[in-house]
Tab-separated table of C-alpha atoms in Angstrom:
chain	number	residue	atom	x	y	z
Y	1	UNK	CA	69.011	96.383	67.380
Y	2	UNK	CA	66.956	94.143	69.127
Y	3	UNK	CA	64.688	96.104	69.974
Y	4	UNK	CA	64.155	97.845	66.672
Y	5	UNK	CA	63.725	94.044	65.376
Y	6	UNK	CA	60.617	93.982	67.061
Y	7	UNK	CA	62.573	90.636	68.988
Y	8	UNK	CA	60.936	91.969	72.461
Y	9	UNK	CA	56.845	92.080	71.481
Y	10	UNK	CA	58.388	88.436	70.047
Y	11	UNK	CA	59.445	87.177	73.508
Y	12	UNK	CA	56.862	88.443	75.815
Y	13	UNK	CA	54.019	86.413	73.647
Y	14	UNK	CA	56.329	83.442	73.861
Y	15	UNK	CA	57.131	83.928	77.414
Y	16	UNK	CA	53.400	84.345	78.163
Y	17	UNK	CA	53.035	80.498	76.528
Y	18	UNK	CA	52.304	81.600	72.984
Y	19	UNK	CA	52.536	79.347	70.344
Y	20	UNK	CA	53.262	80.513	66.469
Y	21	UNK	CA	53.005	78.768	63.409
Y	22	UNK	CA	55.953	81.463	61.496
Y	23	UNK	CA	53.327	82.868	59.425
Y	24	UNK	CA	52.239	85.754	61.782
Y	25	UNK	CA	52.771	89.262	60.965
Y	26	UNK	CA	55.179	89.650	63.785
Y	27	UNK	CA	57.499	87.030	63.223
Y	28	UNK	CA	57.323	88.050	59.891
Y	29	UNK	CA	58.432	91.517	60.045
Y	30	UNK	CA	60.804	90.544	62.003
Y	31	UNK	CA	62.255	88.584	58.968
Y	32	UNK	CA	61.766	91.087	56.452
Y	33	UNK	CA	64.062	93.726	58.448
Y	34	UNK	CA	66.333	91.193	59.608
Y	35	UNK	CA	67.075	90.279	55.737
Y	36	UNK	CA	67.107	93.758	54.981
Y	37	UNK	CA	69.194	94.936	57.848
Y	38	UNK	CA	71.794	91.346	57.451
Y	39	UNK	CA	74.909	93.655	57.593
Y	40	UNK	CA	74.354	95.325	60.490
Y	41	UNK	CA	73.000	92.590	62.294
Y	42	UNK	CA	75.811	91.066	61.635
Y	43	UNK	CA	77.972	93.872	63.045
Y	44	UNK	CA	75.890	94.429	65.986
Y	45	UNK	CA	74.820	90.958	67.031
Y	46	UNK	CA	77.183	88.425	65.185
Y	47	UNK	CA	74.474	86.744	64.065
Y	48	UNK	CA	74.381	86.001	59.804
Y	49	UNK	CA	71.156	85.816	58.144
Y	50	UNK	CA	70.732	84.196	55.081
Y	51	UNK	CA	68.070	85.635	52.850
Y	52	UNK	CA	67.134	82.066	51.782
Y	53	UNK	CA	65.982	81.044	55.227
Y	54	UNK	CA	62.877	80.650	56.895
Y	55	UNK	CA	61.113	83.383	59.359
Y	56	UNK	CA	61.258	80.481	61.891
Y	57	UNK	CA	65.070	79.740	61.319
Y	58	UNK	CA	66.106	82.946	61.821
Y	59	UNK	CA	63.776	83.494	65.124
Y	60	UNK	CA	65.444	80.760	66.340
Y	61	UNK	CA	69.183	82.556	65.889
Y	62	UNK	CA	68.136	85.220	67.823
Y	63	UNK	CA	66.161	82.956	70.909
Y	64	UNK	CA	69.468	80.753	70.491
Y	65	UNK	CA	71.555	83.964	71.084
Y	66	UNK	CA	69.656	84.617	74.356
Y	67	UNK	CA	70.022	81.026	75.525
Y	68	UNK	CA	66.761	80.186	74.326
Y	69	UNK	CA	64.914	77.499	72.233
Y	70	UNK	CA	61.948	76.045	70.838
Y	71	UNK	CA	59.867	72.827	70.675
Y	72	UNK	CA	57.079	72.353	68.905
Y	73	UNK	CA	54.152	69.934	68.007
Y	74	UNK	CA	52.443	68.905	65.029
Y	75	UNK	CA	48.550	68.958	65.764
Y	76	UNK	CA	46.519	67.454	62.391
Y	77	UNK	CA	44.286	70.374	60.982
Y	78	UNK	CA	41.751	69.741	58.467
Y	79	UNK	CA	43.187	66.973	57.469
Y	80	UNK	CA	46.669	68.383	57.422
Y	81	UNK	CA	49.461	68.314	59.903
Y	82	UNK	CA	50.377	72.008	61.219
Y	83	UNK	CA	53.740	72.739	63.513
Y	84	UNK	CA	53.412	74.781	66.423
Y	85	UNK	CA	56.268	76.419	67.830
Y	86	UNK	CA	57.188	77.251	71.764
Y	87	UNK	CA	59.721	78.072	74.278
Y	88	UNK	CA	61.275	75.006	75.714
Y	89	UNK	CA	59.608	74.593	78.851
Y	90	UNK	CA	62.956	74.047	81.198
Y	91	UNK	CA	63.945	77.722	79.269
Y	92	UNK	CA	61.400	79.468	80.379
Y	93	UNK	CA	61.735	78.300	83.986
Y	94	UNK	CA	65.168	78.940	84.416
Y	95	UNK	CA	64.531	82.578	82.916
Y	96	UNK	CA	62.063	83.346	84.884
Y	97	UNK	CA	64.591	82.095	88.064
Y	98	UNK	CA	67.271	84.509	86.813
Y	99	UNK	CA	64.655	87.106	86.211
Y	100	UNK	CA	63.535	86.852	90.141
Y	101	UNK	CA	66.852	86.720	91.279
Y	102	UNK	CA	67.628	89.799	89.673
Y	103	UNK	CA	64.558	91.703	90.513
Y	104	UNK	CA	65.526	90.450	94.303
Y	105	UNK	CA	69.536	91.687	93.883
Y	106	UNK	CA	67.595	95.085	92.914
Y	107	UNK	CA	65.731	95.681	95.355
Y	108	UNK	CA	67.664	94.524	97.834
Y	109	UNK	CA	70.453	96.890	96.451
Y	110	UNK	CA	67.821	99.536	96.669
Y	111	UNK	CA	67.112	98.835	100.164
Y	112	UNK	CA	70.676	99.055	101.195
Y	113	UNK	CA	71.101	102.405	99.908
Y	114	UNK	CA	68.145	104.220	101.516
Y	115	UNK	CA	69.565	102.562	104.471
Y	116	UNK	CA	72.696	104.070	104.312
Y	117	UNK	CA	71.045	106.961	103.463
Y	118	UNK	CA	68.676	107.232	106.412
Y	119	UNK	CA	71.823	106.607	108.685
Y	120	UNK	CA	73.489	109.565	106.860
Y	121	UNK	CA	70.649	111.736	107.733
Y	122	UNK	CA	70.779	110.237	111.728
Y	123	UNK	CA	74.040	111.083	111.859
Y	124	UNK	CA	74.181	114.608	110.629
Y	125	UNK	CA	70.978	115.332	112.681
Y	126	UNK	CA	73.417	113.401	116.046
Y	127	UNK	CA	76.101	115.849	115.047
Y	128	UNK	CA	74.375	118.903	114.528
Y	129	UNK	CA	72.039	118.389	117.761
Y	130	UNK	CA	74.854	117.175	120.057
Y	131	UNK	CA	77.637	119.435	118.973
Y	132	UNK	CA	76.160	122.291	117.354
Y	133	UNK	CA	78.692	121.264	113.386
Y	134	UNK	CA	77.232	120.076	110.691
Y	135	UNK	CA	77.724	116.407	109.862
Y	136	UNK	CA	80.767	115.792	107.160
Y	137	UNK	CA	80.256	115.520	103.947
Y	138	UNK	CA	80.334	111.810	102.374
Y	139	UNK	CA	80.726	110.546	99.320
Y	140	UNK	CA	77.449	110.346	97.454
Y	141	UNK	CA	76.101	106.617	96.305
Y	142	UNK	CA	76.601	105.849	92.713
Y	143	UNK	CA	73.436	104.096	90.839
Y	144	UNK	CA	74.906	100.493	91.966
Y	145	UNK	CA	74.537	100.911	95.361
Y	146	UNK	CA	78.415	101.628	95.739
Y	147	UNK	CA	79.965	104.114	97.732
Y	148	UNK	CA	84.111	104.682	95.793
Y	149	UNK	CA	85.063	107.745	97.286
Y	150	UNK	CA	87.203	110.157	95.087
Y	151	UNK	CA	85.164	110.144	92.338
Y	152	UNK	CA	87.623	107.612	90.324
Y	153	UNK	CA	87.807	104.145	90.137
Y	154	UNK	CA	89.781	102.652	92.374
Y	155	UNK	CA	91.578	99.472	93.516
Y	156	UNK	CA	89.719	96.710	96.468
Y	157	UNK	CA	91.489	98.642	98.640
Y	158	UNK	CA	90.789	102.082	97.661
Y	159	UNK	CA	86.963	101.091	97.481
Y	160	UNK	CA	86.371	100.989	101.606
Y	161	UNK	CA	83.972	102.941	102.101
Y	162	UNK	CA	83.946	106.571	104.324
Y	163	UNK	CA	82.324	104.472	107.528
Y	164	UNK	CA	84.868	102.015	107.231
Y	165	UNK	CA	87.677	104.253	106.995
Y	166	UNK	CA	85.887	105.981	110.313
Y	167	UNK	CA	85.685	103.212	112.301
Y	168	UNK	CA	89.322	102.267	111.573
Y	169	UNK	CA	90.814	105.513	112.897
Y	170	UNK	CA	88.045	105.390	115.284
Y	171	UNK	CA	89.362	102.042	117.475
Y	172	UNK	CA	93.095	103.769	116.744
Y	173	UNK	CA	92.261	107.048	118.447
Y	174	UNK	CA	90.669	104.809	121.422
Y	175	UNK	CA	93.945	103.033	121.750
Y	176	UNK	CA	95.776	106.017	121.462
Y	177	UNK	CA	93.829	107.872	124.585
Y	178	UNK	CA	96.299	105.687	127.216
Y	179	UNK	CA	99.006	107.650	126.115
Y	180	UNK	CA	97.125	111.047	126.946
Y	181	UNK	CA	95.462	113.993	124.731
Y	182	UNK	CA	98.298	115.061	122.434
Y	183	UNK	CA	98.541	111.163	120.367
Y	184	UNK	CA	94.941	111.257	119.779
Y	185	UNK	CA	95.390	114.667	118.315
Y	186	UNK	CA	98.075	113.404	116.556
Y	187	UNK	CA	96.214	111.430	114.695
Y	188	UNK	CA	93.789	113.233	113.883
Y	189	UNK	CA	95.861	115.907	112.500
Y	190	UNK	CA	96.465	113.301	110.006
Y	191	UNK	CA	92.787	112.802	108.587
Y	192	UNK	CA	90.389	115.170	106.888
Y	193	UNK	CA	87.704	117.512	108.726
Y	194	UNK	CA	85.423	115.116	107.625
Y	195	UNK	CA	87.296	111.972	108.939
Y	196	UNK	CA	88.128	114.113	112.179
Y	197	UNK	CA	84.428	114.696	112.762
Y	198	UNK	CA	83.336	111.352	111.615
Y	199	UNK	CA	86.074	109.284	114.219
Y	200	UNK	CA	84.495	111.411	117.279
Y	201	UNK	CA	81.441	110.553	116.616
Y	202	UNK	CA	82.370	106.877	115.679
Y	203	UNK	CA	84.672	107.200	119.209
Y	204	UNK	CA	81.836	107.586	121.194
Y	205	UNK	CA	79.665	105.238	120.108
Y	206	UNK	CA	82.411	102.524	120.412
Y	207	UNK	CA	83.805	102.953	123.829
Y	208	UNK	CA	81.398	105.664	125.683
Y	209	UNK	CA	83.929	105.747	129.088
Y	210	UNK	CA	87.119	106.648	127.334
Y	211	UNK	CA	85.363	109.530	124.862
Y	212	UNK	CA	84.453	110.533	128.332
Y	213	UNK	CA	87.911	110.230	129.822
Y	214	UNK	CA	89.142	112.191	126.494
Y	215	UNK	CA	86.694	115.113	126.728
Y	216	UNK	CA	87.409	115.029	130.165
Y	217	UNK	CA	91.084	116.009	129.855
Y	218	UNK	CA	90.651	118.189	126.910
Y	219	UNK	CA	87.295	119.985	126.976
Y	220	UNK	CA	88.392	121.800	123.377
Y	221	UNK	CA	88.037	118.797	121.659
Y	222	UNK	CA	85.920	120.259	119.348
Y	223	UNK	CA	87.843	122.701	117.855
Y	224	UNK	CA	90.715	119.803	116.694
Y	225	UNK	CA	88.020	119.670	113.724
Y	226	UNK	CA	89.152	122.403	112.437
């Protein structure tokens, strides 16, 4: 609705430091199709124009809805005393704040997932170069930068992530090596392929000697992936 108001050519003259007067076509169709249009802009933004008011006024409903506002000045022109109209000042600085801390939560959202992404790619290429498998599957990023697995939404709990859950069964299969092959395998006959693959890896890079010790004493280790 906004949109098809025109309210956005509006904003990015005022946030640029234009002033208006109320009279210009812009503001003015903006009016016109806001009278026209009162009942659904009243269903779609809340806001209630009156078809008595001025195209000023009802800017101002929609700047106000935004957490906007004006100030203006009252410069004498030929002999007459014209208002100009503004953006508050202390607005448009805190905008522009929120506007740069979002643009920074973006990209630095943006960053994190090629990250993850390029450690993805490290690890498959570890896996498939060390051990001849091909890396497990994980669950693919959604648009925010999250990783639910399952598809679903889920709980705080349910929400830990693939590595997580990998390094988790990862320190409990390194505990688990004291008390020889079979409790390791134990657990892992208790995860998924992918988890199973996933922990080895994750066992290795955590304690190097006892992945050792465990290949050591059970040279098939691979084929518990299965």
């Amino acid at each position: 609705m906004r949109h098809r108001l025109g309210l956005r050519a509006v904003l990015m003259d005022l946030m640029a430091g234009v002033e208006i007067k109320g009279d210009e076509a812009m503001i003015q169709v903006l009016a016109d199709f806001s009278k026209r249009n009162a009942s659904h802009v009243k269903g779609i933004l809340n806001l209630t124009i009156p078809l008595d008011e001025s195209p000023v006024w009802i800017l101002g409903q929609y700047l106000s809805q935004l957490g906007l506002s004006t100030e203006s000045r009252r410069p004498l022109e030929n002999g007459q005393r014209v208002r100009y109209y503004r953006l508050n000042t202390e607005n448009v600085v805190f905008i522009q704040n929120v506007l740069s801390y979002r643009l920074h939560q973006r990209e630095e959202k943006e960053k994190k997932r090629q990250d993850e992404q390029a450690q993805n790619a490290a690890y498959a290429a570890r896996m498939q170069a060390q051990y001849g498998i091909n890396a497990p599957s994980t669950p693919p990023l959604n648009k925010d930068g999250s990783n639910n697995w399952g598809g679903v939404d889920t709980d705080k709990e349910d929400s830990t992530s693939w590595w997580e859950r990998v390094k988790y069964y990862a320190q409990l299969a390194i505990e688990r090596v004291e008390f020889g092959v079979n409790a390791v395998k134990e657990l892992l006959s208790t995860l998924t392929s992918d988890e199973r693959c996933g922990v080895m890896l994750k066992f290795e890079d955590i304690n190097p000697e006892k992945f050792a010790q465990l290949v050591t004493d059970a040279p098939d280790w691979v084929e518990w992936r299965g």
